mmCIF file of C-alpha atoms in Angstrom:
data_model
loop_
_atom_site.group_PDB
_atom_site.id
_atom_site.type_symbol
_atom_site.label_atom_id
_atom_site.label_comp_id
_atom_site.label_asym_id
_atom_site.label_seq_id
_atom_site.Cartn_x
_atom_site.Cartn_y
_atom_site.Cartn_z
ATOM 1 C CA MET A 1 -20.842 12.020 -4.614
ATOM 2 C CA TYR A 2 -18.618 10.771 -1.816
ATOM 3 C CA SER A 3 -20.221 12.623 1.112
ATOM 4 C CA TYR A 4 -23.570 14.387 1.129
ATOM 5 C CA LEU A 5 -22.235 16.538 3.999
ATOM 6 C CA ALA A 6 -19.293 17.926 2.035
ATOM 7 C CA ASN A 7 -20.836 21.286 1.151
ATOM 8 C CA ALA A 8 -21.486 24.486 3.074
ATOM 9 C CA ARG A 9 -25.277 24.281 2.842
ATOM 10 C CA GLU A 10 -25.604 20.783 4.336
ATOM 11 C CA THR A 11 -22.897 21.400 6.937
ATOM 12 C CA ARG A 12 -24.554 24.605 8.104
ATOM 13 C CA ALA A 13 -27.996 22.987 8.183
ATOM 14 C CA THR A 14 -26.701 20.044 10.228
ATOM 15 C CA LEU A 15 -25.006 22.293 12.770
ATOM 16 C CA GLU A 16 -28.091 24.501 13.073
ATOM 17 C CA ARG A 17 -30.371 21.498 13.501
ATOM 18 C CA PHE A 18 -28.429 20.567 16.626
ATOM 19 C CA GLY A 19 -27.896 24.148 17.780
ATOM 20 C CA LEU A 20 -24.123 23.937 17.328
ATOM 21 C CA ALA A 21 -21.331 26.202 16.137
ATOM 22 C CA THR A 22 -17.692 25.543 15.295
ATOM 23 C CA LYS A 23 -15.296 25.461 18.246
ATOM 24 C CA HIS A 24 -11.896 26.937 17.520
ATOM 25 C CA ARG A 25 -10.440 25.488 20.736
ATOM 26 C CA LEU A 26 -11.058 22.011 19.290
ATOM 27 C CA GLY A 27 -9.658 22.943 15.897
ATOM 28 C CA GLN A 28 -13.010 22.500 14.171
ATOM 29 C CA ASN A 29 -12.953 23.498 10.515
ATOM 30 C CA PHE A 30 -15.483 21.475 8.549
ATOM 31 C CA LEU A 31 -14.504 20.217 5.102
ATOM 32 C CA VAL A 32 -17.041 21.381 2.511
ATOM 33 C CA ASN A 33 -15.583 20.151 -0.783
ATOM 34 C CA ASP A 34 -16.604 16.694 -1.968
ATOM 35 C CA ASP A 35 -13.744 16.593 -4.494
ATOM 36 C CA VAL A 36 -11.271 16.674 -1.584
ATOM 37 C CA ILE A 37 -13.177 13.855 0.127
ATOM 38 C CA GLY A 38 -12.895 11.859 -3.100
ATOM 39 C CA LYS A 39 -9.135 12.412 -3.282
ATOM 40 C CA ILE A 40 -8.741 11.231 0.316
ATOM 41 C CA ILE A 41 -10.771 8.077 -0.349
ATOM 42 C CA ARG A 42 -8.830 7.255 -3.504
ATOM 43 C CA LEU A 43 -5.490 7.865 -1.807
ATOM 44 C CA ALA A 44 -6.509 5.644 1.129
ATOM 45 C CA ASP A 45 -7.265 2.742 -1.255
ATOM 46 C CA LEU A 46 -9.629 1.059 1.200
ATOM 47 C CA SER A 47 -11.367 -2.309 0.909
ATOM 48 C CA PRO A 48 -14.314 -3.943 2.722
ATOM 49 C CA GLU A 49 -11.741 -5.768 4.880
ATOM 50 C CA ASP A 50 -10.360 -2.515 6.281
ATOM 51 C CA VAL A 51 -11.169 -1.173 9.733
ATOM 52 C CA VAL A 52 -10.549 2.581 9.697
ATOM 53 C CA LEU A 53 -9.487 4.623 12.699
ATOM 54 C CA GLU A 54 -10.787 8.182 12.319
ATOM 55 C CA VAL A 55 -9.875 10.896 14.825
ATOM 56 C CA GLY A 56 -12.009 14.021 14.929
ATOM 57 C CA PRO A 57 -14.953 12.948 12.724
ATOM 58 C CA GLY A 58 -16.860 16.167 13.465
ATOM 59 C CA ILE A 59 -20.329 15.852 11.989
ATOM 60 C CA GLY A 60 -19.321 12.800 9.938
ATOM 61 C CA THR A 61 -18.349 14.448 6.640
ATOM 62 C CA LEU A 62 -15.463 12.075 5.956
ATOM 63 C CA SER A 63 -17.005 9.245 7.985
ATOM 64 C CA VAL A 64 -19.911 8.633 5.593
ATOM 65 C CA ALA A 65 -17.478 8.310 2.683
ATOM 66 C CA LEU A 66 -15.255 5.968 4.699
ATOM 67 C CA LEU A 67 -18.263 3.764 5.485
ATOM 68 C CA ASP A 68 -18.892 3.355 1.756
ATOM 69 C CA ALA A 69 -15.292 2.310 1.148
ATOM 70 C CA ALA A 70 -14.329 0.272 4.232
ATOM 71 C CA GLY A 71 -15.763 -2.485 6.375
ATOM 72 C CA LYS A 72 -15.870 -0.526 9.632
ATOM 73 C CA VAL A 73 -15.082 2.952 10.983
ATOM 74 C CA LEU A 74 -13.922 3.435 14.565
ATOM 75 C CA ALA A 75 -14.243 7.168 15.271
ATOM 76 C CA VAL A 76 -12.659 8.967 18.233
ATOM 77 C CA GLU A 77 -14.312 12.309 19.042
ATOM 78 C CA ALA A 78 -13.522 14.723 21.874
ATOM 79 C CA ASP A 79 -16.605 16.955 21.569
ATOM 80 C CA ARG A 80 -19.527 15.257 23.306
ATOM 81 C CA GLU A 81 -21.999 17.620 21.648
ATOM 82 C CA LEU A 82 -21.190 15.892 18.348
ATOM 83 C CA GLU A 83 -22.164 12.404 19.543
ATOM 84 C CA PRO A 84 -25.876 12.796 18.682
ATOM 85 C CA VAL A 85 -24.951 14.413 15.349
ATOM 86 C CA LEU A 86 -22.832 11.405 14.390
ATOM 87 C CA GLY A 87 -25.656 9.161 15.557
ATOM 88 C CA GLU A 88 -27.811 10.740 12.862
ATOM 89 C CA THR A 89 -25.367 11.340 9.995
ATOM 90 C CA CYS A 90 -23.625 7.975 10.318
ATOM 91 C CA VAL A 91 -26.622 5.704 10.796
ATOM 92 C CA PRO A 92 -25.774 3.498 13.803
ATOM 93 C CA SER A 93 -24.794 0.008 12.790
ATOM 94 C CA GLY A 94 -22.164 -2.554 13.548
ATOM 95 C CA ARG A 95 -19.945 -0.792 11.008
ATOM 96 C CA PHE A 96 -19.694 2.600 12.743
ATOM 97 C CA GLU A 97 -18.560 2.985 16.317
ATOM 98 C CA ILE A 98 -17.856 6.146 18.318
ATOM 99 C CA VAL A 99 -15.354 6.314 21.159
ATOM 100 C CA MET A 100 -15.792 9.576 23.036
ATOM 101 C CA GLY A 101 -12.664 11.136 24.493
ATOM 102 C CA ASP A 102 -9.294 12.731 23.895
ATOM 103 C CA ALA A 103 -7.530 10.695 21.218
ATOM 104 C CA LEU A 104 -4.169 11.213 22.921
ATOM 105 C CA LYS A 105 -5.601 9.357 25.932
ATOM 106 C CA VAL A 106 -7.870 6.894 24.124
ATOM 107 C CA ILE A 107 -5.189 5.536 21.766
ATOM 108 C CA PRO A 108 -4.208 2.738 22.026
ATOM 109 C CA ASN A 109 -5.805 1.195 25.133
ATOM 110 C CA GLY A 110 -9.268 2.673 24.619
ATOM 111 C CA LEU A 111 -9.704 1.267 21.120
ATOM 112 C CA THR A 112 -12.252 -1.532 20.885
ATOM 113 C CA CYS A 113 -10.721 -3.244 17.848
ATOM 114 C CA GLU A 114 -7.553 -3.309 15.771
ATOM 115 C CA PRO A 115 -7.734 -0.779 12.923
ATOM 116 C CA THR A 116 -5.900 -1.459 9.681
ATOM 117 C CA ALA A 117 -5.924 2.127 8.384
ATOM 118 C CA PHE A 118 -5.806 5.601 9.933
ATOM 119 C CA VAL A 119 -7.760 8.098 7.825
ATOM 120 C CA SER A 120 -8.638 11.478 9.317
ATOM 121 C CA ASN A 121 -8.977 15.212 8.939
ATOM 122 C CA LEU A 122 -6.971 15.718 12.113
ATOM 123 C CA PRO A 123 -7.240 18.464 14.745
ATOM 124 C CA TYR A 124 -4.134 20.410 13.772
ATOM 125 C CA GLN A 125 -2.867 21.168 17.279
ATOM 126 C CA VAL A 126 -2.309 17.473 18.028
ATOM 127 C CA ALA A 127 -1.860 16.059 14.520
ATOM 128 C CA ALA A 128 1.891 15.419 14.571
ATOM 129 C CA THR A 129 1.767 13.765 17.994
ATOM 130 C CA LEU A 130 -1.170 11.555 16.972
ATOM 131 C CA ILE A 131 0.425 10.354 13.747
ATOM 132 C CA LEU A 132 3.651 9.264 15.403
ATOM 133 C CA GLY A 133 1.720 7.778 18.328
ATOM 134 C CA VAL A 134 -0.471 5.650 16.061
ATOM 135 C CA PHE A 135 2.526 4.239 14.198
ATOM 136 C CA GLN A 136 4.332 3.550 17.476
ATOM 137 C CA GLN A 137 1.417 2.121 19.469
ATOM 138 C CA VAL A 138 -1.041 0.610 16.960
ATOM 139 C CA PRO A 139 0.946 -1.914 14.908
ATOM 140 C CA SER A 140 -2.169 -3.166 13.112
ATOM 141 C CA VAL A 141 -2.372 0.146 11.178
ATOM 142 C CA ARG A 142 -0.748 -0.461 7.792
ATOM 143 C CA ARG A 143 -1.188 3.022 6.358
ATOM 144 C CA ALA A 144 -2.321 6.502 7.271
ATOM 145 C CA VAL A 145 -3.982 9.116 5.066
ATOM 146 C CA VAL A 146 -4.277 12.248 7.150
ATOM 147 C CA MET A 147 -5.018 15.919 6.610
ATOM 148 C CA VAL A 148 -2.637 18.162 8.515
ATOM 149 C CA GLN A 149 -1.297 21.696 8.456
ATOM 150 C CA ALA A 150 0.919 22.093 5.381
ATOM 151 C CA GLU A 151 4.017 22.819 7.461
ATOM 152 C CA VAL A 152 3.467 19.565 9.389
ATOM 153 C CA ALA A 153 3.211 17.723 6.076
ATOM 154 C CA ASP A 154 6.527 19.338 5.109
ATOM 155 C CA ARG A 155 8.127 17.987 8.296
ATOM 156 C CA ILE A 156 6.677 14.523 7.703
ATOM 157 C CA ALA A 157 8.028 14.342 4.151
ATOM 158 C CA ALA A 158 11.333 16.202 4.707
ATOM 159 C CA GLN A 159 14.603 14.790 3.432
ATOM 160 C CA PRO A 160 17.977 14.901 5.234
ATOM 161 C CA GLY A 161 19.728 18.212 4.727
ATOM 162 C CA SER A 162 16.550 20.295 4.491
ATOM 163 C CA LYS A 163 15.473 22.895 7.044
ATOM 164 C CA THR A 164 12.269 21.019 7.829
ATOM 165 C CA TYR A 165 14.042 17.713 8.554
ATOM 166 C CA GLY A 166 14.269 17.115 12.275
ATOM 167 C CA ALA A 167 13.871 14.663 15.123
ATOM 168 C CA TYR A 168 10.162 14.173 14.383
ATOM 169 C CA THR A 169 10.839 13.287 10.731
ATOM 170 C CA ALA A 170 13.549 10.804 11.654
ATOM 171 C CA LYS A 171 11.476 9.114 14.381
ATOM 172 C CA LEU A 172 8.467 8.752 12.076
ATOM 173 C CA GLY A 173 10.824 7.361 9.444
ATOM 174 C CA LEU A 174 11.535 4.418 11.749
ATOM 175 C CA TYR A 175 7.971 3.242 11.117
ATOM 176 C CA GLY A 176 6.858 4.376 7.684
ATOM 177 C CA LYS A 177 7.445 6.331 4.504
ATOM 178 C CA VAL A 178 5.432 8.961 2.643
ATOM 179 C CA THR A 179 3.868 7.581 -0.535
ATOM 180 C CA GLY A 180 1.465 10.373 -1.496
ATOM 181 C CA ARG A 181 0.484 13.988 -0.891
ATOM 182 C CA PHE A 182 -1.853 16.705 -2.166
ATOM 183 C CA GLU A 183 -2.549 20.276 -1.080
ATOM 184 C CA VAL A 184 -5.854 21.609 0.317
ATOM 185 C CA GLY A 185 -6.459 25.368 0.441
ATOM 186 C CA PRO A 186 -8.369 27.239 3.199
ATOM 187 C CA GLY A 187 -11.386 27.798 0.942
ATOM 188 C CA ASN A 188 -12.284 24.107 1.185
ATOM 189 C CA PHE A 189 -13.333 24.526 4.830
ATOM 190 C CA MET A 190 -16.048 26.213 6.864
ATOM 191 C CA PRO A 191 -14.878 28.386 8.484
ATOM 192 C CA PRO A 192 -11.657 28.775 6.450
ATOM 193 C CA PRO A 193 -8.565 28.168 8.613
ATOM 194 C CA HIS A 194 -5.717 30.666 8.656
ATOM 195 C CA VAL A 195 -3.257 28.076 7.374
ATOM 196 C CA ASP A 196 -2.779 25.916 4.296
ATOM 197 C CA SER A 197 -3.437 22.204 4.617
ATOM 198 C CA ALA A 198 -2.184 19.034 2.978
ATOM 199 C CA VAL A 199 -3.157 15.380 2.908
ATOM 200 C CA VAL A 200 -0.317 12.874 3.200
ATOM 201 C CA ARG A 201 -0.253 9.111 2.893
ATOM 202 C CA ILE A 202 2.255 7.218 5.045
ATOM 203 C CA ASP A 203 2.697 3.482 4.526
ATOM 204 C CA ARG A 204 4.053 1.361 7.359
ATOM 205 C CA ASP A 205 7.565 0.347 6.369
ATOM 206 C CA PRO A 206 9.553 -0.245 9.561
ATOM 207 C CA VAL A 207 13.324 -0.166 9.669
ATOM 208 C CA GLU A 208 14.333 -3.718 10.480
ATOM 209 C CA GLY A 209 16.523 -4.240 13.518
ATOM 210 C CA ALA A 210 16.274 -0.698 14.857
ATOM 211 C CA PRO A 211 17.252 -0.754 18.558
ATOM 212 C CA ASP A 212 14.733 0.504 21.103
ATOM 213 C CA THR A 213 17.201 3.284 21.911
ATOM 214 C CA THR A 214 17.079 4.767 18.403
ATOM 215 C CA ALA A 215 14.478 7.413 19.263
ATOM 216 C CA GLN A 216 16.558 8.488 22.266
ATOM 217 C CA VAL A 217 19.623 8.805 20.015
ATOM 218 C CA ILE A 218 17.638 10.895 17.522
ATOM 219 C CA ASP A 219 16.342 13.237 20.240
ATOM 220 C CA ALA A 220 19.840 13.723 21.634
ATOM 221 C CA ALA A 221 21.315 14.352 18.193
ATOM 222 C CA PHE A 222 18.775 17.083 17.440
ATOM 223 C CA ALA A 223 18.676 18.553 20.956
ATOM 224 C CA GLN A 224 21.017 21.375 19.934
ATOM 225 C CA ARG A 225 20.780 21.687 16.165
ATOM 226 C CA ARG A 226 23.506 24.305 15.834
ATOM 227 C CA LYS A 227 26.072 22.049 17.458
ATOM 228 C CA THR A 228 27.884 19.092 15.941
ATOM 229 C CA ILE A 229 26.223 15.765 16.589
ATOM 230 C CA ARG A 230 29.015 14.832 19.031
ATOM 231 C CA ASN A 231 28.559 17.964 21.117
ATOM 232 C CA SER A 232 24.775 17.801 21.011
ATOM 233 C CA MET A 233 24.671 14.198 22.160
ATOM 234 C CA ALA A 234 27.343 14.769 24.809
ATOM 235 C CA ALA A 235 25.278 17.648 26.197
ATOM 236 C CA SER A 236 22.363 15.212 26.449
ATOM 237 C CA GLY A 237 24.340 12.833 28.655
ATOM 238 C CA PHE A 238 26.138 10.474 26.268
ATOM 239 C CA ALA A 239 29.769 9.774 27.228
ATOM 240 C CA LYS A 240 32.211 11.292 24.745
ATOM 241 C CA ASP A 241 34.481 8.248 24.624
ATOM 242 C CA ALA A 242 31.503 5.976 23.841
ATOM 243 C CA LEU A 243 30.324 8.436 21.205
ATOM 244 C CA ASP A 244 33.720 8.545 19.518
ATOM 245 C CA ALA A 245 33.911 4.762 19.366
ATOM 246 C CA ALA A 246 30.324 4.514 18.071
ATOM 247 C CA PHE A 247 30.860 7.154 15.390
ATOM 248 C CA GLY A 248 33.818 5.133 14.142
ATOM 249 C CA LEU A 249 31.825 1.905 14.043
ATOM 250 C CA ALA A 250 28.876 3.552 12.285
ATOM 251 C CA GLY A 251 31.022 5.468 9.799
ATOM 252 C CA ILE A 252 29.632 8.839 10.895
ATOM 253 C CA GLN A 253 31.696 12.003 11.162
ATOM 254 C CA PRO A 254 31.400 13.412 14.714
ATOM 255 C CA THR A 255 31.631 16.947 13.290
ATOM 256 C CA CYS A 256 28.496 16.585 11.161
ATOM 257 C CA ARG A 257 25.102 17.913 12.217
ATOM 258 C CA ALA A 258 22.064 15.771 12.895
ATOM 259 C CA GLU A 259 20.002 17.117 10.002
ATOM 260 C CA THR A 260 22.468 15.605 7.503
ATOM 261 C CA LEU A 261 21.930 12.033 8.709
ATOM 262 C CA SER A 262 19.384 9.585 7.311
ATOM 263 C CA VAL A 263 17.132 7.367 9.398
ATOM 264 C CA GLY A 264 19.461 4.490 8.552
ATOM 265 C CA ASP A 265 22.403 6.459 9.946
ATOM 266 C CA PHE A 266 20.631 6.941 13.268
ATOM 267 C CA VAL A 267 19.823 3.236 13.446
ATOM 268 C CA ALA A 268 23.462 2.386 12.741
ATOM 269 C CA LEU A 269 24.592 4.837 15.434
ATOM 270 C CA ALA A 270 22.169 3.380 17.990
ATOM 271 C CA ARG A 271 23.443 -0.121 17.215
ATOM 272 C CA ALA A 272 27.043 1.037 17.538
ATOM 273 C CA LEU A 273 26.363 2.701 20.889
ATOM 274 C CA GLU A 274 24.809 -0.500 22.189
ATOM 275 C CA GLU A 275 27.849 -2.447 21.001
ATOM 276 C CA VAL A 276 30.438 -0.188 22.617
ATOM 277 C CA SER A 277 28.421 -0.033 25.825
ATOM 278 C CA SER A 278 27.978 -3.787 26.182
#
């Protein structure tokens, strides 16, 4: 057993003991399948040296399994009614710490230590933003194993040329690459969500030498997907003569569309734009 809380009976009993119910506005769907917890733990490949950042621990279903596998768990929870629950389910010690607040505001400055891994069943409405934010702002995190809505997992793992490949995929690709994934159906939760879920592992693997302007270039390239990359970027304020020179330097056709370019292509284009503008 990975987590004694990962079943409907124990989850329901814990919520009732504290007079609580699930809150849809906070995206609360409690995981009630211990096999899924086990898959997450194995995919995360944690050691006693790891400090795990967990966002949205809920009643501690994943947290108790993380505590068995890692040295410390730093949990960020927005629902203050869950603080006493976590105080019971994750016996207070130097190895479990709760930071109460909105993760989008708490990370990174509100963290009390430097996590090495990011392992969470994320609130789906903010999952994509949190994942990119952690890789951008918390350099100590070497890998993430996160449960997200299946369509978000598709965007994270998309390849150039696919419909799901976009600015988000390319920007995340500046920091890491997907090294694992498995699907999780609605029946594994209480209450069951109306969407399919997936767990993805992303290992930090930064693109060396990427200019700080690369994300801006990516956003401009995808700003108007139906247009050529030249027209889309020009509409976002880039000078056409600088674009033409940069496309030549980077070996990119100005008539192509952004979704056909790799992360490396965007880095090369950002470098070229810096060169022609200097």
